[in-house]
N, CA and C atoms as an extended XYZ file, in Angstrom:
330
Properties=species:S:1:pos:R:3:atomname:S:1:resname:S:1:resid:I:1 pbc="F F F"
N         6.998        1.686      -13.812 N   MET     1
C         7.781        2.270      -12.990 CA  MET     1
C         8.940        1.041      -13.124 C   MET     1
N        10.327        1.758      -12.709 N   GLN     2
C        11.355        0.893      -13.030 CA  GLN     2
C        11.939        0.736      -11.404 C   GLN     2
N        12.537       -0.331      -11.218 N   PHE     3
C        13.137       -0.745       -9.695 CA  PHE     3
C        14.596       -1.241      -10.174 C   PHE     3
N        15.529       -0.774       -8.824 N   THR     4
C        16.633       -1.168       -8.900 CA  THR     4
C        16.832       -1.563       -7.632 C   THR     4
N        17.672       -2.898       -7.266 N   VAL     5
C        17.780       -3.311       -6.163 CA  VAL     5
C        19.512       -3.378       -5.846 C   VAL     5
N        19.863       -2.658       -4.533 N   GLU     6
C        21.278       -2.835       -4.088 CA  GLU     6
C        21.204       -3.340       -2.812 C   GLU     6
N        21.992       -4.324       -2.546 N   GLN     7
C        22.145       -5.010       -1.087 CA  GLN     7
C        23.406       -4.283       -0.472 C   GLN     7
N        23.004       -3.785        0.787 N   LYS     8
C        23.578       -3.184        1.498 CA  LYS     8
C        23.874       -4.103        2.853 C   LYS     8
N        24.827       -3.792        3.909 N   PRO     9
C        25.305       -4.648        4.611 CA  PRO     9
C        24.168       -4.438        5.777 C   PRO     9
N        23.073       -3.795        5.765 N   ARG    10
C        22.218       -4.013        6.709 CA  ARG    10
C        20.743       -3.927        6.211 C   ARG    10
N        20.623       -3.847        5.024 N   PHE    11
C        19.313       -4.061        4.266 CA  PHE    11
C        19.234       -3.977        2.711 C   PHE    11
N        18.172       -4.291        2.301 N   ALA    12
C        18.062       -4.199        0.649 CA  ALA    12
C        17.337       -2.941        0.476 C   ALA    12
N        18.368       -2.064       -0.515 N   HIS    13
C        17.663       -0.874       -0.956 CA  HIS    13
C        17.346       -0.683       -2.261 C   HIS    13
N        15.808       -0.528       -2.335 N   ILE    14
C        15.176       -0.793       -3.582 CA  ILE    14
C        14.771        0.719       -3.862 C   ILE    14
N        15.133        1.110       -5.322 N   THR    15
C        14.964        2.373       -5.672 CA  THR    15
C        13.628        2.357       -6.728 C   THR    15
N        12.894        3.187       -7.010 N   GLY    16
C        11.770        3.366       -7.588 CA  GLY    16
C        11.987        4.356       -8.560 C   GLY    16
N        11.692        4.566       -9.843 N   THR    17
C        11.487        5.865      -10.538 CA  THR    17
C        10.373        5.540      -11.521 C   THR    17
N         9.361        6.611      -11.597 N   GLY    18
C         8.309        6.841      -12.156 CA  GLY    18
C         7.036        6.963      -11.372 C   GLY    18
N         5.901        6.207      -11.877 N   ARG    19
C         4.729        6.691      -11.132 CA  ARG    19
C         4.173        5.437      -10.158 C   ARG    19
N         4.103        5.458       -8.802 N   LEU    20
C         3.647        4.127       -8.277 CA  LEU    20
C         2.140        4.378       -8.260 C   LEU    20
N         1.614        3.592       -9.254 N   ASN    21
C         0.064        3.547       -9.461 CA  ASN    21
C        -0.324        1.994       -9.926 C   ASN    21
N        -1.742        2.133      -10.395 N   MET    22
C        -1.946        0.669      -10.363 CA  MET    22
C        -1.040       -0.199      -11.600 C   MET    22
N        -0.182        0.393      -11.971 N   VAL    23
C         0.698       -0.171      -12.973 CA  VAL    23
C         1.849       -0.761      -12.190 C   VAL    23
N         2.362        0.557      -11.632 N   GLY    24
C         3.619        0.088      -10.857 CA  GLY    24
C         3.523       -0.869       -9.536 C   GLY    24
N         2.444       -0.648       -9.013 N   ALA    25
C         2.135       -0.942       -7.712 CA  ALA    25
C         2.477       -2.742       -7.990 C   ALA    25
N         1.836       -3.653       -8.824 N   PRO    26
C         2.348       -4.747       -8.550 CA  PRO    26
C         3.829       -5.422       -9.053 C   PRO    26
N         4.499       -4.428       -9.680 N   LYS    27
C         5.923       -4.522       -9.986 CA  LYS    27
C         6.632       -4.514       -8.757 C   LYS    27
N         6.296       -3.351       -7.939 N   LEU    28
C         6.906       -3.161       -6.269 CA  LEU    28
C         6.827       -4.509       -5.615 C   LEU    28
N         5.388       -4.946       -5.559 N   ARG    29
C         5.274       -6.220       -4.834 CA  ARG    29
C         5.970       -7.469       -5.487 C   ARG    29
N         6.331       -7.692       -6.453 N   GLU    30
C         7.196       -8.857       -7.066 CA  GLU    30
C         8.618       -8.382       -6.689 C   GLU    30
N         8.889       -7.192       -6.949 N   VAL    31
C        10.360       -6.955       -6.417 CA  VAL    31
C        10.707       -7.143       -4.852 C   VAL    31
N        10.116       -6.659       -4.042 N   VAL    32
C         9.992       -6.946       -2.409 CA  VAL    32
C         9.671       -8.216       -2.284 C   VAL    32
N         9.102       -9.004       -2.840 N   ALA    33
C         8.660      -10.418       -2.655 CA  ALA    33
C         9.959      -11.206       -2.727 C   ALA    33
N        10.544      -11.112       -4.134 N   ARG    34
C        11.895      -11.570       -4.448 CA  ARG    34
C        12.868      -11.422       -3.619 C   ARG    34
N        13.178       -9.995       -3.068 N   VAL    35
C        14.135       -9.485       -2.058 CA  VAL    35
C        14.026      -10.191       -0.785 C   VAL    35
N        12.617      -10.418       -0.310 N   VAL    36
C        12.569      -11.138        0.780 CA  VAL    36
C        12.844      -12.519        0.883 C   VAL    36
N        12.204      -13.313       -0.249 N   ASP    37
C        12.568      -14.595       -0.730 CA  ASP    37
C        14.100      -15.048       -0.873 C   ASP    37
N        14.865      -14.101       -1.107 N   GLU    38
C        16.380      -14.168       -1.298 CA  GLU    38
C        16.845      -13.938        0.134 C   GLU    38
N        16.325      -13.604        1.223 N   GLY    39
C        16.672      -13.482        2.534 CA  GLY    39
C        17.014      -12.224        3.255 C   GLY    39
N        16.576      -11.220        2.564 N   SER    40
C        16.580       -9.692        2.920 CA  SER    40
C        15.386       -9.295        3.589 C   SER    40
N        15.178       -9.527        4.806 N   ASN    41
C        14.027       -9.132        5.697 CA  ASN    41
C        13.823       -7.486        5.882 C   ASN    41
N        15.172       -6.964        5.862 N   HIS    42
C        15.128       -5.351        6.246 CA  HIS    42
C        15.331       -4.602        4.745 C   HIS    42
N        14.249       -3.934        4.199 N   VAL    43
C        14.248       -3.221        3.144 CA  VAL    43
C        13.655       -1.828        3.349 C   VAL    43
N        14.376       -1.112        2.483 N   VAL    44
C        14.167        0.303        2.380 CA  VAL    44
C        13.690        0.503        0.797 C   VAL    44
N        12.456        1.198        0.735 N   VAL    45
C        12.063        1.453       -0.293 CA  VAL    45
C        12.275        3.246       -0.628 C   VAL    45
N        13.396        3.470       -1.489 N   ASP    46
C        13.529        5.110       -1.785 CA  ASP    46
C        12.666        5.383       -2.960 C   ASP    46
N        11.833        6.406       -2.486 N   LEU    47
C        10.857        6.966       -3.391 CA  LEU    47
C        11.364        8.351       -3.898 C   LEU    47
N        12.543        8.914       -3.759 N   GLY    48
C        13.058        9.955       -4.519 CA  GLY    48
C        12.908        9.993       -5.889 C   GLY    48
N        12.844        9.063       -6.653 N   GLY    49
C        12.530        8.919       -8.045 CA  GLY    49
C        10.715        8.719       -8.262 C   GLY    49
N        10.063        8.643       -7.185 N   THR    50
C         8.585        8.546       -7.482 CA  THR    50
C         7.686        9.856       -7.405 C   THR    50
N         7.540       10.189       -8.636 N   GLU    51
C         6.837       11.431       -9.161 CA  GLU    51
C         5.290       11.504       -8.429 C   GLU    51
N         4.796       10.173       -8.416 N   PHE    52
C         3.403       10.168       -8.092 CA  PHE    52
C         3.131        8.629       -7.353 C   PHE    52
N         2.008        8.714       -6.716 N   MET    53
C         1.487        7.582       -5.760 CA  MET    53
C         0.066        7.825       -5.485 C   MET    53
N        -0.668        6.726       -6.099 N   ASP    54
C        -2.282        6.878       -5.650 CA  ASP    54
C        -2.568        5.762       -4.629 C   ASP    54
N        -3.421        5.345       -4.377 N   SER    55
C        -4.004        4.401       -3.526 CA  SER    55
C        -3.467        3.169       -3.917 C   SER    55
N        -3.256        3.019       -5.319 N   SER    56
C        -2.837        1.388       -5.264 CA  SER    56
C        -1.480        1.315       -4.831 C   SER    56
N        -0.798        2.323       -5.215 N   GLY    57
C         0.853        2.499       -4.868 CA  GLY    57
C         0.944        2.282       -2.869 C   GLY    57
N         0.145        2.721       -2.651 N   LEU    58
C        -0.248        2.779       -1.032 CA  LEU    58
C        -0.288        1.524       -0.610 C   LEU    58
N        -1.283        1.058       -1.054 N   GLY    59
C        -1.692       -0.477       -1.029 CA  GLY    59
C        -0.678       -1.368       -1.181 C   GLY    59
N         0.215       -1.357       -2.169 N   ALA    60
C         1.408       -1.879       -2.412 CA  ALA    60
C         2.389       -1.965       -1.328 C   ALA    60
N         2.886       -0.675       -0.863 N   LEU    61
C         3.596       -0.379        0.205 CA  LEU    61
C         3.272       -1.386        1.487 C   LEU    61
N         1.828       -0.969        1.909 N   ILE    62
C         1.214       -1.766        2.954 CA  ILE    62
C         1.635       -3.094        2.733 C   ILE    62
N         1.323       -3.683        1.813 N   GLY    63
C         1.626       -5.028        1.375 CA  GLY    63
C         2.886       -5.809        1.565 C   GLY    63
N         3.664       -4.908        1.274 N   CYS    64
C         5.169       -5.229        1.203 CA  CYS    64
C         5.453       -5.117        2.763 C   CYS    64
N         5.188       -3.910        3.460 N   LEU    65
C         5.494       -4.025        4.707 CA  LEU    65
C         5.150       -5.168        5.497 C   LEU    65
N         4.054       -5.548        5.396 N   LYS    66
C         3.415       -7.032        5.916 CA  LYS    66
C         4.452       -8.206        5.534 C   LYS    66
N         4.424       -8.206        4.125 N   LEU    67
C         5.494       -9.234        3.833 CA  LEU    67
C         6.972       -9.276        4.577 C   LEU    67
N         7.544       -8.225        4.662 N   ALA    68
C         8.704       -7.955        5.408 CA  ALA    68
C         8.437       -8.296        7.017 C   ALA    68
N         7.502       -7.686        7.562 N   ARG    69
C         7.221       -8.402        8.984 CA  ARG    69
C         6.971       -9.613        9.108 C   ARG    69
N         6.170      -10.279        8.307 N   GLN    70
C         5.960      -11.498        8.324 CA  GLN    70
C         7.168      -12.551        8.332 C   GLN    70
N         8.289      -11.977        7.491 N   ALA    71
C         9.499      -12.670        7.375 CA  ALA    71
C        10.485      -12.296        8.728 C   ALA    71
N         9.965      -11.570        9.865 N   GLY    72
C        10.627      -11.115       10.806 CA  GLY    72
C        11.498       -9.861       10.575 C   GLY    72
N        11.260       -9.153        9.726 N   GLY    73
C        11.998       -7.794        9.574 CA  GLY    73
C        11.115       -6.688        9.352 C   GLY    73
N        11.403       -5.435        8.575 N   ASP    74
C        10.533       -4.437        8.460 CA  ASP    74
C        11.056       -3.845        7.280 C   ASP    74
N         9.998       -2.858        6.740 N   LEU    75
C        10.077       -2.091        5.444 CA  LEU    75
C         9.954       -0.792        5.799 C   LEU    75
N        10.763        0.171        5.471 N   ARG    76
C        11.033        1.479        5.789 CA  ARG    76
C        11.073        2.216        4.273 C   ARG    76
N        10.403        3.613        4.265 N   ILE    77
C        10.431        4.289        3.204 CA  ILE    77
C        11.607        5.401        3.276 C   ILE    77
N        12.175        5.779        2.432 N   ALA    78
C        13.147        7.081        2.296 CA  ALA    78
C        13.004        8.148        1.284 C   ALA    78
N        13.419        9.221        1.331 N   ASN    79
C        13.628       10.298        0.252 CA  ASN    79
C        12.149       10.500       -0.403 C   ASN    79
N        11.426       10.707        0.467 N   VAL    80
C         9.881       11.041        0.017 CA  VAL    80
C         9.451       12.312       -0.564 C   VAL    80
N         8.930       12.400       -1.700 N   ARG    81
C         8.757       13.472       -2.518 CA  ARG    81
C         7.339       13.987       -1.748 C   ARG    81
N         7.115       15.484       -2.339 N   PRO    82
C         5.870       16.352       -1.702 CA  PRO    82
C         4.592       15.410       -2.196 C   PRO    82
N         4.314       15.138       -3.234 N   GLN    83
C         3.157       14.502       -3.597 CA  GLN    83
C         2.719       13.196       -2.721 C   GLN    83
N         3.904       12.367       -2.822 N   VAL    84
C         3.777       11.089       -2.076 CA  VAL    84
C         3.561       11.314       -0.513 C   VAL    84
N         4.410       12.268        0.049 N   ARG    85
C         4.218       12.676        1.589 CA  ARG    85
C         2.676       13.202        1.539 C   ARG    85
N         2.200       13.705        0.870 N   MET    86
C         0.898       14.343        0.839 CA  MET    86
C        -0.246       13.189        1.104 C   MET    86
N         0.069       12.075        0.219 N   VAL    87
C        -0.751       10.924        0.231 CA  VAL    87
C        -0.851       10.178        1.589 C   VAL    87
N         0.412        9.944        1.938 N   LEU    88
C         0.776        9.642        3.386 CA  LEU    88
C         0.207       10.245        4.459 C   LEU    88
N         0.257       11.505        4.416 N   GLU    89
C        -0.646       12.257        5.619 CA  GLU    89
C        -1.754       12.554        5.690 C   GLU    89
N        -2.346       12.582        4.166 N   LEU    90
C        -3.923       12.560        3.974 CA  LEU    90
C        -4.612       10.856        4.899 C   LEU    90
N        -3.848       10.269        4.531 N   THR    91
C        -4.302        8.816        4.793 CA  THR    91
C        -3.946        8.667        6.255 C   THR    91
N        -3.049        9.322        7.005 N   SER    92
C        -2.444        8.929        8.115 CA  SER    92
C        -1.523        7.584        8.275 C   SER    92
N        -1.025        7.089        6.968 N   MET    93
C        -0.261        6.216        6.912 CA  MET    93
C         1.332        6.524        6.977 C   MET    93
N         1.506        8.236        7.350 N   HIS    94
C         2.779        8.387        7.635 CA  HIS    94
C         3.297        7.878        9.255 C   HIS    94
N         2.147        7.472        9.884 N   ARG    95
C         2.280        6.790       11.162 CA  ARG    95
C         2.707        5.598       11.197 C   ARG    95
N         2.195        4.711       10.209 N   VAL    96
C         2.759        3.334        9.848 CA  VAL    96
C         4.084        3.159        9.252 C   VAL    96
N         4.144        3.974        8.044 N   LEU    97
C         5.334        3.965        7.234 CA  LEU    97
C         6.035        5.325        7.255 C   LEU    97
N         6.614        5.566        8.344 N   THR    98
C         7.609        6.681        8.773 CA  THR    98
C         8.569        7.222        7.775 C   THR    98
N         8.331        8.170        7.091 N   PRO    99
C         9.382        8.546        6.020 CA  PRO    99
C        10.643        9.055        6.753 C   PRO    99
N        11.917        8.478        5.872 N   TYR   100
C        13.195        8.812        6.576 CA  TYR   100
C        13.700        9.692        5.349 C   TYR   100
N        14.723       10.643        5.748 N   ASP   101
C        15.349       11.660        4.987 CA  ASP   101
C        16.099       10.770        3.870 C   ASP   101
N        16.884        9.736        4.113 N   THR   102
C        17.745        8.899        3.188 CA  THR   102
C        17.398        7.249        3.718 C   THR   102
N        18.178        6.454        2.719 N   ALA   103
C        17.694        5.346        2.995 CA  ALA   103
C        18.901        4.711        4.069 C   ALA   103
N        19.703        5.116        4.111 N   ASP   104
C        20.655        4.913        5.273 CA  ASP   104
C        20.434        5.042        6.613 C   ASP   104
N        19.630        6.330        6.955 N   ALA   105
C        19.160        6.722        8.133 CA  ALA   105
C        17.566        5.926        8.397 C   ALA   105
N        17.055        5.203        7.625 N   ALA   106
C        16.209        4.570        7.906 CA  ALA   106
C        16.114        3.248        8.793 C   ALA   106
N        17.676        2.474        8.672 N   PHE   107
C        17.771        1.247        9.645 CA  PHE   107
C        19.046        1.747       10.643 C   PHE   107
N        19.332        3.236       10.919 N   ALA   108
C        20.529        3.709       11.577 CA  ALA   108
C        20.378        3.452       12.914 C   ALA   108
N        19.181        3.185       13.695 N   ASP   109
C        19.284        3.002       14.862 CA  ASP   109
C        18.929        1.670       15.317 C   ASP   109
N        18.810        0.819       14.320 N   ASP   110
C        18.670       -0.642       14.354 CA  ASP   110
C        19.733       -1.442       14.882 C   ASP   110
């Protein structure tokens, strides 16, 4: 899994491409930890390029959410593809990690 980070005025925009599984999950944790350590505690993970997510990927998202909240911010997800949405809904995690249509919409009301 490959990640890119773009600093926007209100949040850090992390885009991932590939499979968010036991191989990609640690990379996501590293990227989010670095972004938060650098001072961006509002993070959007754009999953538009994520073709597959398993329980390892879901665990990484929850861990990253906890990290951002401990830093006084929040983590939100955007541009969720059908397979990823299905995993979120089957585990009821869509209630905790509400999917937004776009990265910009994720923090639009804050």
